[in-house]
PDB file of C-alpha atoms in Angstrom:
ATOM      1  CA  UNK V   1       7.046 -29.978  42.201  1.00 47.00           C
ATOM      2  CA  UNK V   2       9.479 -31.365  44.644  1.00 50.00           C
ATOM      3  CA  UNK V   3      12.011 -34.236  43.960  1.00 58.00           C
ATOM      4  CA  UNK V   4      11.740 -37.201  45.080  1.00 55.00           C
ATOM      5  CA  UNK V   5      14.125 -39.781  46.936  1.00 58.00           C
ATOM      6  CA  UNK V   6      15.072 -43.360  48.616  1.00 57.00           C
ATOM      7  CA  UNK V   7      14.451 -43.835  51.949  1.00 57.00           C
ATOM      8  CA  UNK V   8      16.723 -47.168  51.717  1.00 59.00           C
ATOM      9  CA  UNK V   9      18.928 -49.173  48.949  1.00 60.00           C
ATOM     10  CA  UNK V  10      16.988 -51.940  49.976  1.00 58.00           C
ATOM     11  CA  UNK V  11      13.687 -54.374  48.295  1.00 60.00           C
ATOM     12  CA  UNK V  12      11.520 -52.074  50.519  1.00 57.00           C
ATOM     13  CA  UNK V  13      12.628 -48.135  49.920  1.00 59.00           C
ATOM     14  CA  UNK V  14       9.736 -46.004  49.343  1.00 59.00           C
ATOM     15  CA  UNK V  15       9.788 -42.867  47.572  1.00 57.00           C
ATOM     16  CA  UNK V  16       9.460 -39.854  49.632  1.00 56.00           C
ATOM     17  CA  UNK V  17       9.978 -36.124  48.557  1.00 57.00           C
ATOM     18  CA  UNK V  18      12.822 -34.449  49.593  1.00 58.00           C
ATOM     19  CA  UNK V  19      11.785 -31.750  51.249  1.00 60.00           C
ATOM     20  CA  UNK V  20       8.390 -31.573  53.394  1.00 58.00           C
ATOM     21  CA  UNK V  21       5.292 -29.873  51.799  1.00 68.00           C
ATOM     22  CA  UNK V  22       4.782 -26.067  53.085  1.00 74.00           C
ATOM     23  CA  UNK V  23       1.771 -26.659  55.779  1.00 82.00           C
ATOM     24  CA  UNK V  24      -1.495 -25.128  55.200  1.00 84.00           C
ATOM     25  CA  UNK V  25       0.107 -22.011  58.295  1.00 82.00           C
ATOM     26  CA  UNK V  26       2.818 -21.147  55.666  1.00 84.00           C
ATOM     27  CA  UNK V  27       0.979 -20.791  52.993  1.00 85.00           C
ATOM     28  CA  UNK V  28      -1.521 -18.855  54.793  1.00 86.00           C
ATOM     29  CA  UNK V  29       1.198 -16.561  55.736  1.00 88.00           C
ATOM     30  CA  UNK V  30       2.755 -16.373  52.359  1.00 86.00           C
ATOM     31  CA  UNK V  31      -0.531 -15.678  50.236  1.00 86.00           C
ATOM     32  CA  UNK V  32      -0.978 -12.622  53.340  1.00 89.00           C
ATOM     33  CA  UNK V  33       2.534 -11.899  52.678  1.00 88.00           C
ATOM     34  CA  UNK V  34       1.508 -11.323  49.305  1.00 86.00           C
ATOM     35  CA  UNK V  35      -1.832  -9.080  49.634  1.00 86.00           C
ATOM     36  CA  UNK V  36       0.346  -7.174  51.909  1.00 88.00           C
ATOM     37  CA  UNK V  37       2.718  -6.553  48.905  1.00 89.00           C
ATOM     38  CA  UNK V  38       0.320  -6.004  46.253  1.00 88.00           C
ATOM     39  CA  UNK V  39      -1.763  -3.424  48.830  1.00 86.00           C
ATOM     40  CA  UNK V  40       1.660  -1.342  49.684  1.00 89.00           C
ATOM     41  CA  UNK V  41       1.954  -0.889  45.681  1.00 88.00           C
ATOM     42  CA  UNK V  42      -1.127   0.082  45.424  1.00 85.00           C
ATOM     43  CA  UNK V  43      -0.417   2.545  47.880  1.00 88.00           C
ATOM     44  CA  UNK V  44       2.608   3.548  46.415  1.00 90.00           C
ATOM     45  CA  UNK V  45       1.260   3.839  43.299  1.00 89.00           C
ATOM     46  CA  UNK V  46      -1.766   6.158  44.767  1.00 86.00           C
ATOM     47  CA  UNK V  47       0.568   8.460  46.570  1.00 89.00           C
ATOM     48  CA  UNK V  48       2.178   8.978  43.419  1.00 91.00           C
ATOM     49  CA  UNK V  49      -0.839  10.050  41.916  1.00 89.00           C
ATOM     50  CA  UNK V  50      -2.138  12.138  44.494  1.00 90.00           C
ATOM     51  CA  UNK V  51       1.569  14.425  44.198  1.00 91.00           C
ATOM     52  CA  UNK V  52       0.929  14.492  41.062  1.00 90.00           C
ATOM     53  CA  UNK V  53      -2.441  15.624  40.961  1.00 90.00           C
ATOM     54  CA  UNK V  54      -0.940  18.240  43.796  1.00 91.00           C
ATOM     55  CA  UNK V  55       1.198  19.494  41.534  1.00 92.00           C
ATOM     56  CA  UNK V  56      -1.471  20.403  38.594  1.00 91.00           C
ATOM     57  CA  UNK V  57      -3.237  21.869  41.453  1.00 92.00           C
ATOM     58  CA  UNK V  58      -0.303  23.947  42.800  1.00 93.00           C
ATOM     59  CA  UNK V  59      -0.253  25.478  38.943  1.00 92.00           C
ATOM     60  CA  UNK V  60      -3.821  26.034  39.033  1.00 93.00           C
ATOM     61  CA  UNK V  61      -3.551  27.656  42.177  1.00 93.00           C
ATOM     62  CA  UNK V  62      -0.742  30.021  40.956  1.00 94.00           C
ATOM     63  CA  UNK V  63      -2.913  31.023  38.078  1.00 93.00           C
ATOM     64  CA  UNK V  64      -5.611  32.200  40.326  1.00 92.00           C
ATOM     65  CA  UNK V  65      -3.099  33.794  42.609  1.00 95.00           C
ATOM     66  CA  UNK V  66      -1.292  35.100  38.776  1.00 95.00           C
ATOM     67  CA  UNK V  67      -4.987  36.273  37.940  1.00 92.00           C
ATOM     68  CA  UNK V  68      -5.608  38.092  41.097  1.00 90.00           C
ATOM     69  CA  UNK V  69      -2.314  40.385  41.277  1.00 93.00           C
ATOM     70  CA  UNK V  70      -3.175  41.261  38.104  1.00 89.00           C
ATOM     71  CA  UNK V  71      -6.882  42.160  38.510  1.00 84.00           C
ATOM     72  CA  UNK V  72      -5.237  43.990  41.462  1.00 86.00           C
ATOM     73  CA  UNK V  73      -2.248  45.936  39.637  1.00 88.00           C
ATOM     74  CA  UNK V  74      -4.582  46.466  37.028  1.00 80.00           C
ATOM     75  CA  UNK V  75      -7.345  48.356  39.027  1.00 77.00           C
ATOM     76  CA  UNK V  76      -4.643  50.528  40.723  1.00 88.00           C
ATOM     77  CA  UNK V  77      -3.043  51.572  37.283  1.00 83.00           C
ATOM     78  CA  UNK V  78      -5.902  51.943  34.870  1.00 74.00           C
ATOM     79  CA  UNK V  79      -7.935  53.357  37.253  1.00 78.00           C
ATOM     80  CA  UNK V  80      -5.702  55.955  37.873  1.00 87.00           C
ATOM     81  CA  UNK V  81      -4.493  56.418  34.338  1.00 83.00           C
ATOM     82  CA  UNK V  82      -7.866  55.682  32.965  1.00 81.00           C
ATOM     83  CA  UNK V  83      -9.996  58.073  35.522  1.00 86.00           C
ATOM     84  CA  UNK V  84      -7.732  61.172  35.060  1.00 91.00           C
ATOM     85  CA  UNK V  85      -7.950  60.839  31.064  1.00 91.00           C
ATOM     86  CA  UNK V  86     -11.662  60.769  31.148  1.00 90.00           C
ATOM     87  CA  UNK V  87     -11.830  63.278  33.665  1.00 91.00           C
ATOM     88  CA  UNK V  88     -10.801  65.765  31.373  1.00 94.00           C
ATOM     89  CA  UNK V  89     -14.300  65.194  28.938  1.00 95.00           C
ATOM     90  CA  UNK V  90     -16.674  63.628  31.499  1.00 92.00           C
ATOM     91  CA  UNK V  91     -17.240  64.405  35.189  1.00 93.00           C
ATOM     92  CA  UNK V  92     -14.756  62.599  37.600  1.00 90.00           C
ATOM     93  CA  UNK V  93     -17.301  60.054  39.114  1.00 89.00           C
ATOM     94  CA  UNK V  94     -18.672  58.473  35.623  1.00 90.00           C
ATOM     95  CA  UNK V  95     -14.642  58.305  34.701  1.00 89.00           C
ATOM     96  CA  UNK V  96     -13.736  55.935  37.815  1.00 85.00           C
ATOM     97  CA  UNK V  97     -17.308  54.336  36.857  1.00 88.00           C
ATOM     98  CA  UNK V  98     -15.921  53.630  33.278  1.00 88.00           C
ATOM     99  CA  UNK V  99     -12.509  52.512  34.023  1.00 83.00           C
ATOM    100  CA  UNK V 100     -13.477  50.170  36.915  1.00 86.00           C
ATOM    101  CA  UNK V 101     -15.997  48.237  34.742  1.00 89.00           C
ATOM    102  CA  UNK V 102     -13.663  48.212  32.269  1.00 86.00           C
ATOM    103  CA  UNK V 103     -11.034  46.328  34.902  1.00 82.00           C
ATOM    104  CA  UNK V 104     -13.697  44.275  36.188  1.00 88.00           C
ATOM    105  CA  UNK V 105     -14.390  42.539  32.879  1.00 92.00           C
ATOM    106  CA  UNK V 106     -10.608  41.787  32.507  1.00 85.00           C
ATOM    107  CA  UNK V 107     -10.505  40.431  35.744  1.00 87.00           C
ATOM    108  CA  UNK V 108     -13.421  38.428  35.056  1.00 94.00           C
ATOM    109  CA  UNK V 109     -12.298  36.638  31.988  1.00 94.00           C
ATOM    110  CA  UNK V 110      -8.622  35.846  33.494  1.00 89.00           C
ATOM    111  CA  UNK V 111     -10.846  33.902  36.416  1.00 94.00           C
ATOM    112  CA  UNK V 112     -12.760  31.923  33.499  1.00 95.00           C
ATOM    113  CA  UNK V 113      -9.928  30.844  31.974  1.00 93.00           C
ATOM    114  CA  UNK V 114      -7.998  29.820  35.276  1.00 91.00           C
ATOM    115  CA  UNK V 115     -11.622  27.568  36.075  1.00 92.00           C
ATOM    116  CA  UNK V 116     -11.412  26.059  32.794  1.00 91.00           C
ATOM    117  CA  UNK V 117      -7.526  25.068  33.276  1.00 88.00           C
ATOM    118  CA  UNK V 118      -8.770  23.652  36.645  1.00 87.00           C
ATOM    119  CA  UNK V 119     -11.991  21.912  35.281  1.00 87.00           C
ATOM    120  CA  UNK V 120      -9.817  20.034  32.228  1.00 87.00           C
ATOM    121  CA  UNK V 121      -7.620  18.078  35.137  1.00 81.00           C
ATOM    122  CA  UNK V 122      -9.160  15.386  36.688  1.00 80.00           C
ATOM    123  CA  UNK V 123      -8.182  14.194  39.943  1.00 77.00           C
ATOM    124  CA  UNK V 124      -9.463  10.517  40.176  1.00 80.00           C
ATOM    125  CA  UNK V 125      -6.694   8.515  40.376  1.00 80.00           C
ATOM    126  CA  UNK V 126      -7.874   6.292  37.737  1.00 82.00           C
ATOM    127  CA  UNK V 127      -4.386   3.311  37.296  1.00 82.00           C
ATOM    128  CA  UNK V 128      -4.768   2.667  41.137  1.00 80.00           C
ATOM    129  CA  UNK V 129      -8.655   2.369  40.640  1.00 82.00           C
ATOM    130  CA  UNK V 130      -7.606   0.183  37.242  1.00 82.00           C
ATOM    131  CA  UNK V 131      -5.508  -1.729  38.974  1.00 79.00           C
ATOM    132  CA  UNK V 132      -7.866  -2.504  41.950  1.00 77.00           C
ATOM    133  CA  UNK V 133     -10.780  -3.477  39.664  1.00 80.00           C
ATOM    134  CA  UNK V 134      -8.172  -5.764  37.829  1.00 80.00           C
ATOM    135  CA  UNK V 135      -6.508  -7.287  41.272  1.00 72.00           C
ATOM    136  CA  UNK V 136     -10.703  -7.981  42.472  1.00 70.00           C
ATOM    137  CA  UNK V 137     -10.964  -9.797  39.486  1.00 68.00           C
TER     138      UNK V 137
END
């Protein structure tokens, strides 16, 4: 509250406050002044999210681009290796038919378990959606 003062020494001052009260413009422009505020933190606190988010998804993505190399190194090596070993007891096509299912279930399993790392994460960005529901309140 603002203090108050004289507005003479004499038998007729009147008490006036100091300083004028903020018009009804100002503090129009202040309580806009402060939604303004509280939306750029909420922004700020949202972008922060979202990099964060696209980090766990740049992981993710490395383990499906991890899991793919793989599946590819590993159908050029044990197919090789694997063909020419069975070759010697079976007849050429039915080893390359072995050793490629063989790589295809590996390959398969290393893609489950990068779409389980990915499902685990979730992406809402749930303190900016906290802290909306709170500020509506």
């Amino acid at each position: 509250m603002g203090e108050l003062q004289r507005t003479n020494r004499g038998p007729g001052s009147a008490l006036v406050p100091a300083s004028p009260p903020q018009s009804t413009a100002s503090l129009v422009r202040d309580a806009i002044g402060d939604a303004v505020e509280l939306l750029q933190s909420h922004v700020q606190l949202a972008t922060l999210e979202i990099r964060e988010d696209a980090k766990v998804a740049g992981r993710i993505a490395v383990g499906f681009a991890l899991a793919a190399a793989l599946a590819l190194l590993a159908v050029a090596f044990l197919a090789a290796a694997g063909a020419f070993a069975l070759a010697t007891v079976l007849p050429t096509w039915a080893a390359f038919a072995i050793v490629g299912a063989a790589i295809a279930i590996l390959a398969a399993i290393t893609v489950t378990v990068a779409r389980r790392r990915a499902a685990v994460h979730d992406f809402t960005p749930e303190r900016s959606i906290a802290l909306l529901r709170e500020d509506h309140r």
